Coordinates of C-alpha atoms in Angstrom, one line a residue:
X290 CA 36.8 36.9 25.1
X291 CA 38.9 36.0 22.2
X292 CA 42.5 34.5 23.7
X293 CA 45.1 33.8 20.9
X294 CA 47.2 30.5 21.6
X295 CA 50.3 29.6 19.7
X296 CA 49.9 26.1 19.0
X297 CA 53.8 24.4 18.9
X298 CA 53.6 20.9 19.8
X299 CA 52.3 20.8 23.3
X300 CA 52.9 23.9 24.1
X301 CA 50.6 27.1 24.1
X302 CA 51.6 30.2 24.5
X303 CA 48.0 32.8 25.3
X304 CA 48.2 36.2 24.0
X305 CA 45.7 39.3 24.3
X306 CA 42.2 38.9 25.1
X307 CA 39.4 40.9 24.0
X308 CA 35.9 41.0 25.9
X309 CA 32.9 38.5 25.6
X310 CA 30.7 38.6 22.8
X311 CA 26.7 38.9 23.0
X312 CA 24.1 36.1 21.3
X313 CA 21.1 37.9 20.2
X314 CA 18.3 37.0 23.0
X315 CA 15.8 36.7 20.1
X316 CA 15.7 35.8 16.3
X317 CA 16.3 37.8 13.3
X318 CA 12.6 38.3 11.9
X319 CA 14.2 38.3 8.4
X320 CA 16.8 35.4 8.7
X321 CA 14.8 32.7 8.4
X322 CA 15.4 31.3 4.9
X323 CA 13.6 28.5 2.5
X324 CA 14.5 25.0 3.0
X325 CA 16.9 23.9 1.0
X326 CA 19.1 26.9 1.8
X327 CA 21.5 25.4 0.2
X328 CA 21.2 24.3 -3.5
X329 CA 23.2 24.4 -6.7
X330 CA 22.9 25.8 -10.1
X331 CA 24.6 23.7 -12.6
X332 CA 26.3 25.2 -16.2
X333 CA 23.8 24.2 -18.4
X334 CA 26.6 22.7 -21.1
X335 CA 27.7 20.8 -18.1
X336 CA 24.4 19.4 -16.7
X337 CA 24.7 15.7 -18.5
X338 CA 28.2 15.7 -16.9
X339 CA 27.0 16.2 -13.6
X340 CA 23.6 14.3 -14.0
X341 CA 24.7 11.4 -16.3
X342 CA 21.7 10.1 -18.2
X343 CA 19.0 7.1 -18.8
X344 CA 21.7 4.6 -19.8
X345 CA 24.2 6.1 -17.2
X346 CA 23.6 8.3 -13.6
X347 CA 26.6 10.2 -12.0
X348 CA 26.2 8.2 -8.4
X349 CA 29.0 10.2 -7.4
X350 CA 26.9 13.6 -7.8
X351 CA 24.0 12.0 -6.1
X352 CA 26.0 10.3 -3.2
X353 CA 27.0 14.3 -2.9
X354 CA 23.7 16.0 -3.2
X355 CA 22.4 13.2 -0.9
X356 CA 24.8 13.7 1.5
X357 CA 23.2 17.6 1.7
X358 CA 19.6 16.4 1.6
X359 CA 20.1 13.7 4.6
X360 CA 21.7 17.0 6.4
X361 CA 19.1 19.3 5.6
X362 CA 16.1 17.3 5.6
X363 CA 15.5 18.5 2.3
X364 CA 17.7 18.0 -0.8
X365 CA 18.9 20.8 -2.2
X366 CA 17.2 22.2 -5.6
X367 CA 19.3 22.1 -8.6
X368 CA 19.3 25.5 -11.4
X369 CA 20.2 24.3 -14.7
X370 CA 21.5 27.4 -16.5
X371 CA 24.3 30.0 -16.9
X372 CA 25.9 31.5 -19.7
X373 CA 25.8 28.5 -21.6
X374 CA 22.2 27.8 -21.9
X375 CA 21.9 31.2 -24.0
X376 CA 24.2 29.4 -26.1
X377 CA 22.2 26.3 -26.4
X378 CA 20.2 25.3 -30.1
X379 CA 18.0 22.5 -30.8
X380 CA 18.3 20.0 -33.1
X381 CA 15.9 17.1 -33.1
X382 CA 17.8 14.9 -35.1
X383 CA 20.6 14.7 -33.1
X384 CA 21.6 12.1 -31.0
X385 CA 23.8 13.2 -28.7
X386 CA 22.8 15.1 -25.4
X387 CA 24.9 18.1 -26.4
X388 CA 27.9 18.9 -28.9
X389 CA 29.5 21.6 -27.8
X390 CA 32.8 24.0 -29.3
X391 CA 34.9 25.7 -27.2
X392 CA 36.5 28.9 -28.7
X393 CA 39.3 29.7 -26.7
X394 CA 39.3 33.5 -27.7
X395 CA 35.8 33.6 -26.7
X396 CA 35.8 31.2 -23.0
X397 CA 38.2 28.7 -22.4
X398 CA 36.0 26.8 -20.2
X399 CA 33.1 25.9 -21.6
X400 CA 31.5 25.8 -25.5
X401 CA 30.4 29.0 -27.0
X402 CA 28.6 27.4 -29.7
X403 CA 26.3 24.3 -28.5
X404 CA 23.4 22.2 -30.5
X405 CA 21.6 19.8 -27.9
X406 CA 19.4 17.2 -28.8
X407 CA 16.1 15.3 -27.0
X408 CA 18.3 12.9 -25.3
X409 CA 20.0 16.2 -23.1
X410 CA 16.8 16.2 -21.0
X411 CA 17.0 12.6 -20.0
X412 CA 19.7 14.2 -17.1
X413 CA 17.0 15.3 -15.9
X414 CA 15.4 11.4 -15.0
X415 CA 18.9 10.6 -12.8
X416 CA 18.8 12.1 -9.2
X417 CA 15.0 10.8 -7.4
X418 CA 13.8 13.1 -5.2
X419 CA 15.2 16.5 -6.1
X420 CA 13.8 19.3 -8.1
X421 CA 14.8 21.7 -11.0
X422 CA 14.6 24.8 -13.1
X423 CA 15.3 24.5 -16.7
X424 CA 16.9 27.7 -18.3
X425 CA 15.5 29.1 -21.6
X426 CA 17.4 30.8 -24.1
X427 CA 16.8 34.6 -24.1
X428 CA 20.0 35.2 -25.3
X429 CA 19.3 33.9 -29.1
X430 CA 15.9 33.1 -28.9
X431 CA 14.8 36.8 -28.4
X432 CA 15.7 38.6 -31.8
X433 CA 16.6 35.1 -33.6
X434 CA 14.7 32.5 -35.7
X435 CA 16.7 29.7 -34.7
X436 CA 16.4 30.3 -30.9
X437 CA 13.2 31.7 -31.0
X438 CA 12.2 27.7 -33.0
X439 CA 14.8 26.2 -30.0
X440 CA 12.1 27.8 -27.5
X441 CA 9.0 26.3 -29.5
X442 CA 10.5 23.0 -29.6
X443 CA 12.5 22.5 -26.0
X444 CA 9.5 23.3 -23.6
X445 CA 7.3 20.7 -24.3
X446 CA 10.0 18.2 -23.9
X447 CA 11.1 20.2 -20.8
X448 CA 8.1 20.2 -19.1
X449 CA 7.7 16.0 -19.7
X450 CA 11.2 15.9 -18.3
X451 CA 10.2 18.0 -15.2
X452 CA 6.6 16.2 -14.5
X453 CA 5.7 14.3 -11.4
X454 CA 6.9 16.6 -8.6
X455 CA 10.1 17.8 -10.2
X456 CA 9.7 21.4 -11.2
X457 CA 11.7 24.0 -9.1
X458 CA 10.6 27.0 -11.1
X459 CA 11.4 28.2 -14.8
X460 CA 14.5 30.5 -16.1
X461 CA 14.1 32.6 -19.3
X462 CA 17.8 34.4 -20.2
X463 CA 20.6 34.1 -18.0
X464 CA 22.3 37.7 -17.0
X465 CA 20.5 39.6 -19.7
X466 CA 22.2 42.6 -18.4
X467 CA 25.2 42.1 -20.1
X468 CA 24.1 41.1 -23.3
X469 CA 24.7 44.1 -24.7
X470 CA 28.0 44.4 -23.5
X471 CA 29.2 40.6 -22.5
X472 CA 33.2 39.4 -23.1
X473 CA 32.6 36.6 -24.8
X474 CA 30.3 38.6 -27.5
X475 CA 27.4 40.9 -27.7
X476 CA 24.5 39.5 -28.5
X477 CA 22.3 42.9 -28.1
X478 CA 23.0 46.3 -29.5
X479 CA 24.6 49.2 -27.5
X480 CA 20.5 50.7 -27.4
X481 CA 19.6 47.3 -25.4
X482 CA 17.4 48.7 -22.8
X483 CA 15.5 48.0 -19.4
X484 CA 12.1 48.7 -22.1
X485 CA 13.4 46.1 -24.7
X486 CA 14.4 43.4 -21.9
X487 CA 11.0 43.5 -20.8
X488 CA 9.1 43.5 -23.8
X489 CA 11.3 40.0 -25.4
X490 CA 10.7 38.9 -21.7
X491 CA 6.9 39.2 -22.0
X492 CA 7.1 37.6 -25.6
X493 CA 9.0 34.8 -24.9
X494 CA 7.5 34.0 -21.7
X495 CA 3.8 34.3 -23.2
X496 CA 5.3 31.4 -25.9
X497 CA 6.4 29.2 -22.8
X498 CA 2.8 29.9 -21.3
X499 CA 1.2 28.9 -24.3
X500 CA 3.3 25.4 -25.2
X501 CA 3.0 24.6 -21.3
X502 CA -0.2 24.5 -20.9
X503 CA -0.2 22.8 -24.3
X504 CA 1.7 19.9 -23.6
X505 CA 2.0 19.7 -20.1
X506 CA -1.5 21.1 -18.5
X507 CA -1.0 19.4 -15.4
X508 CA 2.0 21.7 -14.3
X509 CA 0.0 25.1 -14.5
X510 CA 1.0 28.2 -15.5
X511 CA 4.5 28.4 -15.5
X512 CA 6.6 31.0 -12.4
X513 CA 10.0 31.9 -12.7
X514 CA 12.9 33.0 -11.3
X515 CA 13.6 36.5 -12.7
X516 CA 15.3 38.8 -13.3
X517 CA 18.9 36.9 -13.3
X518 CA 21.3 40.1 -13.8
X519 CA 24.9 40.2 -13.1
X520 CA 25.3 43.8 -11.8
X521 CA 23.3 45.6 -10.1
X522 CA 23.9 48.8 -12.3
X523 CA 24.7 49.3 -16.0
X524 CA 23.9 48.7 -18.9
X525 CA 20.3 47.8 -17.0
X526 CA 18.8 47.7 -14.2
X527 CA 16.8 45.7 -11.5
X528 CA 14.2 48.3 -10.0
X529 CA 14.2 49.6 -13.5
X530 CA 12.9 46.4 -15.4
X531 CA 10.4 46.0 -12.7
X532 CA 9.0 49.7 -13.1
X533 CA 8.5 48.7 -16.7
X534 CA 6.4 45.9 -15.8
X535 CA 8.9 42.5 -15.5
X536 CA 6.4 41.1 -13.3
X537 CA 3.0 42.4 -15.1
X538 CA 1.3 38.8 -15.6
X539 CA 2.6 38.3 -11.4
X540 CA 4.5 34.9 -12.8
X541 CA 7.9 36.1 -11.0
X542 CA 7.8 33.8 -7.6
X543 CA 11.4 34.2 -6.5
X544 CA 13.7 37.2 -7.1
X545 CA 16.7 35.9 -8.6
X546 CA 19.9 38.0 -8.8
X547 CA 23.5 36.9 -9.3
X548 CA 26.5 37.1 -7.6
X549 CA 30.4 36.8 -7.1
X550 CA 32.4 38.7 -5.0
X551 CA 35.7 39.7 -7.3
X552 CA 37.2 38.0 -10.5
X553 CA 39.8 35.5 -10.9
X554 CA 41.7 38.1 -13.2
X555 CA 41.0 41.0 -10.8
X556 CA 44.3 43.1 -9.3
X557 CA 45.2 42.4 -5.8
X558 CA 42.6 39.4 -5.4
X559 CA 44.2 37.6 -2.8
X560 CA 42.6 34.7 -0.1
X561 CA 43.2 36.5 2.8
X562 CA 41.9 40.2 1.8
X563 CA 39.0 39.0 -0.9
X564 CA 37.6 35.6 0.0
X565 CA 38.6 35.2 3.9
X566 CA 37.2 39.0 4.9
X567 CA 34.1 39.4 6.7
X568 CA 34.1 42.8 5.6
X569 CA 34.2 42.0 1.7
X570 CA 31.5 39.9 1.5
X571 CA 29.0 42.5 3.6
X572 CA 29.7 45.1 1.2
X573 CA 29.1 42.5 -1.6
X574 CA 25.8 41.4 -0.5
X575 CA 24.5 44.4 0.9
X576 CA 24.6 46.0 -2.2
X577 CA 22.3 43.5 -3.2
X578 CA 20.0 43.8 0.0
X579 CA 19.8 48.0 -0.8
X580 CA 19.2 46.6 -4.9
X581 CA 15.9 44.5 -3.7
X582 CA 14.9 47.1 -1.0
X583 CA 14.6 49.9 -3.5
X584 CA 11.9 47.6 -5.0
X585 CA 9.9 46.0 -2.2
X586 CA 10.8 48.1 1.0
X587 CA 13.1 45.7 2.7
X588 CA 13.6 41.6 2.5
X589 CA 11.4 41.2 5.0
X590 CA 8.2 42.3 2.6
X591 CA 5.9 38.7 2.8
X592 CA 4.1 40.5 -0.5
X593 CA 7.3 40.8 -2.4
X594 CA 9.0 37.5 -4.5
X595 CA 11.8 35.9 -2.1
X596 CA 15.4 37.2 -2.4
X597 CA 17.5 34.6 -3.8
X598 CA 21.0 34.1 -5.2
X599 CA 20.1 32.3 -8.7
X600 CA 23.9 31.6 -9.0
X601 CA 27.1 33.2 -7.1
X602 CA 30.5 31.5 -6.1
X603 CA 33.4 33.1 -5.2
X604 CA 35.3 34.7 -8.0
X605 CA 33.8 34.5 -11.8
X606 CA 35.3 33.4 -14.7
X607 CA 35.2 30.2 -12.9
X608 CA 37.8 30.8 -10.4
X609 CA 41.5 31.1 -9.9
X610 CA 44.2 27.8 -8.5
X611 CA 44.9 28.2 -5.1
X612 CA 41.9 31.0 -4.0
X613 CA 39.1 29.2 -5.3
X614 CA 39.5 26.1 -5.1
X615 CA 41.0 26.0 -1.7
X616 CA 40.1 25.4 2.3
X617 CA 39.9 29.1 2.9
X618 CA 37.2 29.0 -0.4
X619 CA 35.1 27.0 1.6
X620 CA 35.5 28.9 4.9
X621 CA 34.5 32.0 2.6
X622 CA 31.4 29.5 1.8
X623 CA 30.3 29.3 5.3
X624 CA 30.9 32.9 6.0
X625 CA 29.2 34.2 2.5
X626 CA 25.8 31.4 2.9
X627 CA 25.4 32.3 6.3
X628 CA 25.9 36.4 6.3
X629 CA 23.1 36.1 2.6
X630 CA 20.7 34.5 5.0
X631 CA 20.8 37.2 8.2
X632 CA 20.3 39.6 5.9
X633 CA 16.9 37.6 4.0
X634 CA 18.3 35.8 1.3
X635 CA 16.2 32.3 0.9
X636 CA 18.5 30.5 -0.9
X637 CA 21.5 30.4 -2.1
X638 CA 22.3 28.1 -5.5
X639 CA 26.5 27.8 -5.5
X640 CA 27.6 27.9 -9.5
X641 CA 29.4 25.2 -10.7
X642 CA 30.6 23.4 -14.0
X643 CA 33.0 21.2 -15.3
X644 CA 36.3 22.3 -15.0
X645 CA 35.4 25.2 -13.0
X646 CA 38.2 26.3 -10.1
X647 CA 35.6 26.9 -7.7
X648 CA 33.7 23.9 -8.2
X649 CA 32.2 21.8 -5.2
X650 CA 33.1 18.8 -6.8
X651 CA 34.4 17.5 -10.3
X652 CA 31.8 15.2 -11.6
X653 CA 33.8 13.1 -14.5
X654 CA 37.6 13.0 -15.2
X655 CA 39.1 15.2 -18.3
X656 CA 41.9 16.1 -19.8
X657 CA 42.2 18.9 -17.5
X658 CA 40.8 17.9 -13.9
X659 CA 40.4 14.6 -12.2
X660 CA 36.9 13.5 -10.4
X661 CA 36.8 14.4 -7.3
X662 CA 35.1 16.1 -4.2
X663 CA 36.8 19.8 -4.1
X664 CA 37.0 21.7 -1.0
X665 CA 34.1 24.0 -0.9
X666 CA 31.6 21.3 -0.5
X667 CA 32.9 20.7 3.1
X668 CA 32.0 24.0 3.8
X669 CA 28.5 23.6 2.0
X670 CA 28.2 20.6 4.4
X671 CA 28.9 23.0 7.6
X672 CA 26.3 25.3 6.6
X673 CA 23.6 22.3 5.9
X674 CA 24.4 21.4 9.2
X675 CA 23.8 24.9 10.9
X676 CA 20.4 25.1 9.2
X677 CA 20.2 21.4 9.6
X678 CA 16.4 20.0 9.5
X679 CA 14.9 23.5 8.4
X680 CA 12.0 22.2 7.0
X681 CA 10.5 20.4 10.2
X682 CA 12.2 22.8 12.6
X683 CA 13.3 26.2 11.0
X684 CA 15.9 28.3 12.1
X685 CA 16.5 32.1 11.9
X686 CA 20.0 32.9 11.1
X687 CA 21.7 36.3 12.6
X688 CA 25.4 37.4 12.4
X689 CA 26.7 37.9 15.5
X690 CA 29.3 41.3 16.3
X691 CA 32.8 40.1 16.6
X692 CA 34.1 43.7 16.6
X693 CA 36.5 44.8 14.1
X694 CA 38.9 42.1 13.1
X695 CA 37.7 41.4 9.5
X696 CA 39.1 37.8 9.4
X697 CA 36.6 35.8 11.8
X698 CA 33.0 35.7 12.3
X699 CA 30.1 34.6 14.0
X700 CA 26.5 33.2 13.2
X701 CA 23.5 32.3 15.7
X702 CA 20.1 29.7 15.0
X703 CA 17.6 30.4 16.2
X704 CA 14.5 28.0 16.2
X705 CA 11.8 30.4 14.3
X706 CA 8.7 29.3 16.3
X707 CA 10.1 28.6 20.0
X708 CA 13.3 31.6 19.3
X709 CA 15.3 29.1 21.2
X710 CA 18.5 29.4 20.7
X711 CA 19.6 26.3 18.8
X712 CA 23.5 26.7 17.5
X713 CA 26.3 29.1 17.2
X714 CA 29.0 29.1 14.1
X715 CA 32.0 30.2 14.3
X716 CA 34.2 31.1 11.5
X717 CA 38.1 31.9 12.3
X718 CA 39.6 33.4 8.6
X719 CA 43.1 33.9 9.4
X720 CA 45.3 32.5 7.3
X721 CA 47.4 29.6 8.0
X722 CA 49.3 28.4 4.7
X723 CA 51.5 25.7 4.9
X724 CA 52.6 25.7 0.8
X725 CA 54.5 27.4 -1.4
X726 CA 53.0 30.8 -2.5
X727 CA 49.6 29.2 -0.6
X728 CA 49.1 27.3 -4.1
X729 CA 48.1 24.1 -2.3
X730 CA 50.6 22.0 -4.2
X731 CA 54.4 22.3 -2.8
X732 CA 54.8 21.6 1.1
X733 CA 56.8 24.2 2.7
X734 CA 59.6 22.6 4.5
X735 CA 58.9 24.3 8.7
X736 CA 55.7 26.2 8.1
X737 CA 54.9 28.9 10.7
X738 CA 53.3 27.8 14.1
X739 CA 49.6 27.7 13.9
X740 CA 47.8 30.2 16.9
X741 CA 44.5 29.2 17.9
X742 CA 41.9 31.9 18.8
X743 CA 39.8 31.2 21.7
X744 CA 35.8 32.9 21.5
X745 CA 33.5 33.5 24.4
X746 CA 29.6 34.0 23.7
X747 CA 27.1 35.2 26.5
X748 CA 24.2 32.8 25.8
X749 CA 22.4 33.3 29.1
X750 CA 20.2 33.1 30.1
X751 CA 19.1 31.4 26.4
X752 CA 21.1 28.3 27.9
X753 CA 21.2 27.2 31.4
X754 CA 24.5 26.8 32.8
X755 CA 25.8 23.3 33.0
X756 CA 24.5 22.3 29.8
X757 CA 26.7 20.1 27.7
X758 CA 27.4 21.9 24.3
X759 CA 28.4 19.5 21.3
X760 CA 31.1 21.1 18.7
X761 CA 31.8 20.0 15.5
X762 CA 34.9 21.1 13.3
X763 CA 35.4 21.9 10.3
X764 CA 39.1 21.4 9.3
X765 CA 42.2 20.7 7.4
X766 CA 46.0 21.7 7.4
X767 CA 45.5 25.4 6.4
X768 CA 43.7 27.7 4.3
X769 CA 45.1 26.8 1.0
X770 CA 44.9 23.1 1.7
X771 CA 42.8 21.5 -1.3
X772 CA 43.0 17.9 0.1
X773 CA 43.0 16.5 3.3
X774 CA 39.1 18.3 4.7
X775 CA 37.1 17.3 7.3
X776 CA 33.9 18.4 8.6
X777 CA 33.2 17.0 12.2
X778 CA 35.6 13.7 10.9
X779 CA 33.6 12.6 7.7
X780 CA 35.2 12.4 4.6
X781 CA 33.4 12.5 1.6
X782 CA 36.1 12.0 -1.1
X783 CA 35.6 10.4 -4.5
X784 CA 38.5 7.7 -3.8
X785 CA 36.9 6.9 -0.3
X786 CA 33.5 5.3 -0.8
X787 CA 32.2 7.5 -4.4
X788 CA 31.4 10.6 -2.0
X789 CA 29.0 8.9 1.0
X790 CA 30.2 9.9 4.3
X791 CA 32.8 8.1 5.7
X792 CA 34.4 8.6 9.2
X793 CA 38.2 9.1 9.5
X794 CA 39.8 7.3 13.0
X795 CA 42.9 10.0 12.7
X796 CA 40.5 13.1 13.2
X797 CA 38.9 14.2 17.4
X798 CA 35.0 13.4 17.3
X799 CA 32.6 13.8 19.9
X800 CA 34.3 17.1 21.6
X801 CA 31.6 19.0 24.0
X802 CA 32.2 22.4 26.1
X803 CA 29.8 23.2 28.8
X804 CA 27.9 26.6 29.5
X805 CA 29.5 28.6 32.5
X806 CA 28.2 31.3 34.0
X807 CA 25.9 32.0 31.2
X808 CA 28.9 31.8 28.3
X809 CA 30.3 29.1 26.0
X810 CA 33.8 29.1 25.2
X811 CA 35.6 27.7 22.3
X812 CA 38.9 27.4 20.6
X813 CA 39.7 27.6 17.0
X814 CA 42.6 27.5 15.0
X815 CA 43.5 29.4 12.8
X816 CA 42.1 28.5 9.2
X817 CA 39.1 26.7 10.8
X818 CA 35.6 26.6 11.8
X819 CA 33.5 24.7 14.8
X820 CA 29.5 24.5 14.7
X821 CA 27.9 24.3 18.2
X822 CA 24.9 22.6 19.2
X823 CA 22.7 23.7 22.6
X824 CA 20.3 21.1 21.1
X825 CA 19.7 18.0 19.1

């Protein structure tokens, strides 16, 4: 049943109802994904922003990322890489982590032309516990002397960096699809090929063999996450490289592709109709899904490398003001993490940087953003908290049908060994603004009355009736809000305690619905999410 209430002080007014929806009695075979579902990868220019260094750690990131490994029981795994680390020279003289130049005609948001120095891979020493992948550069360092000497010199100080249980995986080139044809300059010819890809992949990667097992022996040979494209077409193409022989020396142990679902420039991007539309992100990452299953069969081949998204956020070129950096962004999050993993992605590494619109949190203050948590980390939090403990107890995600209204959806756990059903999310997209132009800045005077949608799920016999449910919200004034979140009433703002949790008195805690005759009901308002819990 889905009721719509008008919310206008203490009144509600009900509209319409629809019928009950079903929980799937069992698990999805392929939704169980990887622990640390949910992860980051880091701009590689930005990484000693986000990471500080020897003489100076970013608590404030690692109060974050904690946050998310206390939720998951694992902490999430960290990609160092993007555009910029195909960019990035070495210079052994230098003293600085990384000097970087920004051309504006080229990307306003982050340095075209970069040198870094042996101090950049002391970022790597700040955050205990978690692990990484170091991006190569493909990008000048496969036709060029000076990258192909950056590649010689930066591994063996890489692989130091990464010792003691650190490594993630490895990275050579980052979207090498669009070299050939990239907006911020080509650094292949027009003839760039799925044949020359691979054959400057199997060079460069033989080199990175060769000085790893050099200087670091202890680490083994080195596996990668591969191959990192952008589109899933021209100018090359996944199942292509792979026919000519990508994975020959079998050192590819997670297939990495990228993702976003529109651009911040793109006509008629909108919250609502891009970001806050169940039926624009399936068609996003089910082209992906058909990409990897023309390969391996389906995402549920054990044989083939796991499905991963290497890096994706909402809208590239770093996002737009008021879409990607708002509430509804972070409901698109939830929506985006949870849909990747019902359909066999393994994990998901959100793309960030400094500066960037869609950020999950600004790590240092600059001339053109302040430091400071941003609102799709909430909804990285609600999704941590659906998959919550994966590692000792895994979970099996699956979406669940909500029918045709493109603007909410639904998302069942199931535990993978007992297929008990463990929680429900429950997304409701439509938009509630309450700004000018949904811009998250100027209040608008008498904004609209806020409905709230009520959902029904038939979860018996799963869950006996009488049994207490707990439900945890994730809210804030409307969609386009960029301040002012909560998920379940924790705050983890900057200016509150440097991003630990801390509990706001003002927000309902501790809300529980019961099962009755075999169903679980729950209201949502609009622009809001709730997580249920059948079980600790």
């Amino acid at each position: 049943m889905v009721r719509i209430v008008f919310l206008a002080g203490s009144l509600a007014i009900t509209a319409a109802s629809t019928d009950t929806y079903n929980v799937p009695a069992k698990m999805n075979k392929i939704g169980q994904p990887l622990d640390s579902f949910v992860s980051y990868s880091i701009e590689f220019a930005s990484f000693p922003d986000f990471a500080g260094n020897d003489t100076l750690r970013n608590d404030f990131s690692y109060n974050l990322l904690k946050n998310l490994g206390d939720m998951m029981g694992t902490s999430p795994y960290i990609r160092v890489g993007g555009n910029t680390q195909d960019y990035a020279l070495f210079n052994g003289s230098q003293k600085e982590a990384l000097i970087g130049v920004v051309d504006p005609s080229r990307s306003p948001d982050y340095p075209t032309t970069i040198t870094i120095g042996p101090s950049y891979f002391e970022s790597y020493n700040t955050w205990p516990g978690f692990k990484y992948s170091h991006g190569f550069n493909l990008g000048l360092g496969g036709n060029r002397s000076a990258g192909w000497q950056t590649l010689v010199e930066t591994v063996p100080l890489a692989c130091k960096a990464l010792g003691n249980g650190k490594l993630y995986t490895w990275e050579y080139g980052n979207e090498p699809d669009l070299y050939s044809v990239s907006a911020q300059g080509p650094v292949r010819p027009s003839s760039w090929k799925e044949s020359s890809y691979v054959r400057q992949w199997l060079n460069g990667t033989k080199e990175i063999r060769a000085r790893v097992k050099e200087s670091c022996p202890d680490l083994g040979d080195p596996q990668y996450m591969a191959p990192s494209f952008a589109s899933l077409a021209d100018p090359l193409n996944e199942a292509k490289t792979w026919q000519a022989g990508l994975n020959v020396n079998k050192d590819i142990e997670l297939f990495s592709t990228h993702n976003y679902i529109s651009g911040a420039a793109s006509p008629g991007v909108t919250l609502q109709g891009t970001l806050m539309n169940f039926g624009v992100t399936k068609a996003s990452v089910d082209n992906h899904v058909k990409s990897y299953s023309r390969i391996f069969g389906s995402t549920g081949n054990a044989s083939a490398p796991p499905l991963i998204f290497g890096e994706t956020n909402s809208l590239y070129n770093q996002g737009r003001p008021g879409l990607s950096n708002t509430f509804g962004a972070a409901l698109w999050g939830i929506n985006f993490n949870l849909y990747s993993a019902s359909v066999g992605f393994k994990r998901m590494h959100m793309h960030q940087g400094t500066n960037y619109r869609y950020q999950a949190w600004q790590p240092v203050d600059t001339d053109k953003a302040t430091k400071g948590t941003k609102a799709p980390y909430y909804g990285s939090m609600a999704v941590a908290a659906m998959l919550r403990n994966s590692a000792t107890r895994p979970v099996s995600v699956s979406n669940v049908a909500l029918g045709t209204d493109q603007h909410e959806a639904a998302y069942a756990a199931h535990f993978a060994k007992s297929e008990q059903l463990a929680r429900l999310l429950v997304i409701n997209m439509h938009r509630y603004n309450t700004t000018v132009d949904g811009a998250g800045l100027v209040p608008v005077s008498n904004p609209a009355v806020r409905a709230a949608r009520t959902y029904s799920f038939r979860v018996g016999p799963q869950v006996a009736d009488g049994q207490f449910v707990r439900v945890q919200r994730l809210l804030a004034n409307g969609s386009d809000a960029i301040t002012g979140i909560t998920y379940d009433g924790w705050s983890y703002n900057w200016e509150l305690d440097a991003g630990r949790p801390v509990r706001l008195h003002n927000v309902t805690t501790g809300e529980t619905t019961v099962v009755s005759n075999g169903q679980v009901t729950v209201s949502l308002p609009d622009s809001s999410a709730a997580l249920l819990s059948f079980t600790k």
